[in-house]
């Protein structure tokens, strides 16, 4: 048995402004760093053996805050672009709430949360799933099957894509999946890679 810990990065500078960040590389706010440190309170009973994170600064900063707070700065860490946030294409750097007013609530929700609703110049959640799943199966799952407890610090949509797989969530219900900034989810993984338990250790903030 091994534990898979999923942590969404803390509040970023653009989260605070209500801007679609996507693959733009922005840093955490002071609140975001605090959210990351608070996550540690829910992880002290899990000895971590390996970490995976994206190439984006806000996810890496979140992981570093966690490692430092745990006194585990030497934790083996792999950075990979497969875990990067969804590319929001033409909507990148635009204010979410202004777009919501322009599109209407129904269309806005489809854009943000649906499985394969098109995004001009960007990625759907299905596209994100297509790059996250192979990385999980080839790299992260290998560690878990070896009995290593793994932490993944990443983004709202790369983690939602992974959650869909772990929980066998149907495509037409994927809009129900959510993970807030600084939120901590812990999955129990059996030796054959099957998910046998899930626990929400800390609810996250909205972004």
Short mmCIF file of C-alpha atoms in Angstrom, two decimals:
data_model
loop_
_atom_site.label_atom_id
_atom_site.label_comp_id
_atom_site.label_asym_id
_atom_site.label_seq_id
_atom_site.Cartn_x
_atom_site.Cartn_y
_atom_site.Cartn_z
CA UNK A 1 0.00 0.00 0.00
CA UNK A 2 1.19 3.50 -0.83
CA UNK A 3 -0.17 7.03 -0.60
CA UNK A 4 -0.60 9.44 -3.49
CA UNK A 5 -0.90 13.03 -2.27
CA UNK A 6 -2.30 15.64 -4.66
CA UNK A 7 -1.82 19.32 -3.80
CA UNK A 8 -2.94 22.20 -5.93
CA UNK A 9 -0.61 25.19 -5.82
CA UNK A 10 -1.48 28.02 -3.48
CA UNK A 11 -3.00 31.28 -4.64
CA UNK A 12 -0.96 32.82 -7.46
CA UNK A 13 -0.58 36.48 -8.38
CA UNK A 14 -3.04 36.04 -11.24
CA UNK A 15 -5.49 33.99 -9.15
CA UNK A 16 -5.70 37.02 -6.89
CA UNK A 17 -6.51 39.23 -9.88
CA UNK A 18 -9.09 36.84 -11.34
CA UNK A 19 -7.05 36.30 -14.51
CA UNK A 20 -6.84 33.10 -16.53
CA UNK A 21 -3.25 32.03 -16.03
CA UNK A 22 -2.93 28.78 -17.92
CA UNK A 23 0.70 28.22 -18.88
CA UNK A 24 1.87 31.76 -18.09
CA UNK A 25 4.54 31.53 -15.44
CA UNK A 26 3.55 33.58 -12.40
CA UNK A 27 4.53 33.34 -8.73
CA UNK A 28 2.61 32.66 -5.54
CA UNK A 29 1.20 35.47 -3.42
CA UNK A 30 2.01 35.60 0.28
CA UNK A 31 -1.40 34.01 0.84
CA UNK A 32 -0.46 31.26 -1.61
CA UNK A 33 2.72 30.49 0.30
CA UNK A 34 0.72 30.35 3.51
CA UNK A 35 -1.78 27.95 1.90
CA UNK A 36 1.13 25.70 0.96
CA UNK A 37 2.52 25.75 4.49
CA UNK A 38 -0.93 24.98 5.93
CA UNK A 39 -1.08 21.88 3.75
CA UNK A 40 1.83 20.48 5.74
CA UNK A 41 -0.36 20.12 8.84
CA UNK A 42 -2.28 17.42 6.98
CA UNK A 43 0.76 15.51 5.73
CA UNK A 44 2.88 14.95 8.84
CA UNK A 45 1.69 11.35 9.21
CA UNK A 46 2.74 10.38 5.66
CA UNK A 47 6.46 9.77 5.08
CA UNK A 48 7.09 11.05 1.57
CA UNK A 49 9.55 9.27 -0.71
CA UNK A 50 9.25 11.18 -3.98
CA UNK A 51 7.72 14.32 -5.46
CA UNK A 52 6.48 15.25 -8.92
CA UNK A 53 5.61 18.77 -10.04
CA UNK A 54 5.10 20.84 -13.16
CA UNK A 55 7.56 23.18 -14.84
CA UNK A 56 5.62 26.24 -13.70
CA UNK A 57 6.88 28.41 -10.85
CA UNK A 58 3.70 28.48 -8.75
CA UNK A 59 3.60 24.69 -8.48
CA UNK A 60 7.33 24.44 -7.77
CA UNK A 61 7.11 27.15 -5.09
CA UNK A 62 4.22 25.31 -3.45
CA UNK A 63 6.22 22.10 -3.34
CA UNK A 64 9.28 23.90 -1.97
CA UNK A 65 7.24 25.47 0.83
CA UNK A 66 5.91 22.02 1.73
CA UNK A 67 9.34 20.39 1.63
CA UNK A 68 10.88 23.11 3.78
CA UNK A 69 8.06 23.00 6.32
CA UNK A 70 8.38 19.22 6.57
CA UNK A 71 12.15 19.48 6.99
CA UNK A 72 12.50 17.39 3.86
CA UNK A 73 14.31 19.72 1.46
CA UNK A 74 16.22 16.77 0.01
CA UNK A 75 13.08 14.94 -1.17
CA UNK A 76 13.71 13.49 -4.64
CA UNK A 77 11.75 15.69 -7.05
CA UNK A 78 10.91 15.40 -10.74
CA UNK A 79 9.64 18.36 -12.78
CA UNK A 80 7.72 17.65 -16.00
CA UNK A 81 5.68 19.70 -18.46
CA UNK A 82 3.03 16.97 -18.63
CA UNK A 83 1.79 18.29 -15.27
CA UNK A 84 1.56 21.91 -16.45
CA UNK A 85 -1.73 23.77 -16.26
CA UNK A 86 -4.16 23.74 -19.15
CA UNK A 87 -3.41 26.17 -21.97
CA UNK A 88 -6.29 28.66 -22.06
CA UNK A 89 -5.34 29.93 -25.49
CA UNK A 90 -7.08 33.17 -26.45
CA UNK A 91 -8.49 33.53 -22.94
CA UNK A 92 -5.07 33.64 -21.27
CA UNK A 93 -4.53 36.82 -19.21
CA UNK A 94 -8.21 37.81 -19.53
CA UNK A 95 -10.40 38.39 -16.50
CA UNK A 96 -12.57 35.35 -15.80
CA UNK A 97 -15.49 37.29 -14.43
CA UNK A 98 -15.60 39.72 -17.34
CA UNK A 99 -15.63 36.74 -19.71
CA UNK A 100 -18.43 35.19 -17.64
CA UNK A 101 -20.52 38.33 -18.20
CA UNK A 102 -19.82 38.25 -21.93
CA UNK A 103 -20.54 34.55 -22.44
CA UNK A 104 -23.28 33.95 -19.90
CA UNK A 105 -23.09 31.51 -17.00
CA UNK A 106 -23.91 28.33 -18.94
CA UNK A 107 -21.31 28.86 -21.67
CA UNK A 108 -18.74 30.08 -19.12
CA UNK A 109 -19.19 26.91 -17.04
CA UNK A 110 -18.74 24.74 -20.13
CA UNK A 111 -15.55 26.59 -20.98
CA UNK A 112 -14.10 26.16 -17.51
CA UNK A 113 -15.31 22.73 -16.50
CA UNK A 114 -16.50 20.52 -19.38
CA UNK A 115 -14.54 17.61 -20.79
CA UNK A 116 -14.02 18.65 -24.41
CA UNK A 117 -15.60 22.08 -24.84
CA UNK A 118 -13.39 23.89 -27.39
CA UNK A 119 -11.06 26.66 -26.25
CA UNK A 120 -9.84 28.96 -29.07
CA UNK A 121 -6.10 28.40 -29.42
CA UNK A 122 -5.94 26.33 -26.23
CA UNK A 123 -6.57 22.95 -24.63
CA UNK A 124 -9.68 21.16 -23.48
CA UNK A 125 -9.61 19.08 -20.30
CA UNK A 126 -9.55 16.05 -22.60
CA UNK A 127 -6.31 17.36 -24.12
CA UNK A 128 -4.81 17.81 -20.65
CA UNK A 129 -5.87 14.26 -19.72
CA UNK A 130 -4.13 12.98 -22.85
CA UNK A 131 -0.77 14.28 -21.61
CA UNK A 132 -1.22 13.74 -17.85
CA UNK A 133 -2.34 10.11 -17.96
CA UNK A 134 0.72 8.64 -19.75
CA UNK A 135 3.00 10.48 -17.33
CA UNK A 136 1.05 9.13 -14.37
CA UNK A 137 1.11 5.57 -15.66
CA UNK A 138 4.77 5.57 -16.72
CA UNK A 139 6.34 7.56 -13.90
CA UNK A 140 4.13 8.16 -10.86
CA UNK A 141 2.35 4.80 -10.79
CA UNK A 142 5.70 3.04 -11.01
CA UNK A 143 6.77 4.69 -7.77
CA UNK A 144 3.46 3.87 -6.06
CA UNK A 145 3.65 0.19 -7.04
CA UNK A 146 7.09 0.11 -5.44
CA UNK A 147 5.48 1.21 -2.18
CA UNK A 148 6.72 4.80 -2.35
CA UNK A 149 4.49 7.56 -1.02
CA UNK A 150 4.34 10.26 -3.68
CA UNK A 151 3.30 13.91 -3.60
CA UNK A 152 2.20 15.69 -6.78
CA UNK A 153 2.08 19.50 -6.67
CA UNK A 154 0.37 20.79 -9.77
CA UNK A 155 -2.61 22.77 -11.08
CA UNK A 156 -6.38 22.82 -11.06
CA UNK A 157 -6.85 21.19 -14.45
CA UNK A 158 -3.87 18.84 -14.55
CA UNK A 159 -5.03 17.51 -11.17
CA UNK A 160 -8.68 17.35 -12.28
CA UNK A 161 -7.57 15.27 -15.26
CA UNK A 162 -5.72 12.91 -12.94
CA UNK A 163 -8.66 12.77 -10.52
CA UNK A 164 -10.94 11.76 -13.40
CA UNK A 165 -8.71 8.76 -14.03
CA UNK A 166 -8.20 7.80 -10.40
CA UNK A 167 -11.92 7.98 -9.60
CA UNK A 168 -13.17 6.57 -12.95
CA UNK A 169 -15.27 9.70 -13.28
CA UNK A 170 -17.56 9.74 -16.37
CA UNK A 171 -16.88 12.41 -18.98
CA UNK A 172 -20.34 13.93 -18.67
CA UNK A 173 -19.82 14.42 -14.92
CA UNK A 174 -16.28 15.77 -15.04
CA UNK A 175 -17.56 19.30 -14.38
CA UNK A 176 -18.25 18.13 -10.82
CA UNK A 177 -14.55 17.63 -10.10
CA UNK A 178 -12.90 20.53 -8.33
CA UNK A 179 -9.77 21.18 -6.32
CA UNK A 180 -9.12 24.54 -4.68
CA UNK A 181 -5.83 26.35 -4.15
CA UNK A 182 -3.82 24.66 -1.42
CA UNK A 183 -6.24 21.72 -1.28
CA UNK A 184 -4.86 18.34 -0.20
CA UNK A 185 -6.23 15.01 -1.46
CA UNK A 186 -4.80 11.67 -0.38
CA UNK A 187 -5.42 8.44 -2.31
CA UNK A 188 -4.53 4.99 -1.04
CA UNK A 189 -3.03 2.89 -3.82
CA UNK A 190 -2.71 -0.91 -3.66
CA UNK A 191 0.30 -2.85 -4.91
CA UNK A 192 -1.41 -3.47 -8.24
CA UNK A 193 -2.09 0.24 -8.72
CA UNK A 194 -5.76 0.19 -7.79
CA UNK A 195 -7.25 3.09 -5.84
CA UNK A 196 -8.67 1.69 -2.60
CA UNK A 197 -9.36 4.90 -0.69
CA UNK A 198 -9.58 8.69 -0.91
CA UNK A 199 -9.51 11.36 1.75
CA UNK A 200 -9.83 15.13 1.50
CA UNK A 201 -7.28 16.30 4.05
CA UNK A 202 -7.74 20.05 3.52
CA UNK A 203 -10.24 22.04 1.50
CA UNK A 204 -8.75 24.72 -0.69
CA UNK A 205 -9.51 28.27 -1.60
CA UNK A 206 -11.39 29.44 -4.68
CA UNK A 207 -9.57 30.63 -7.76
#
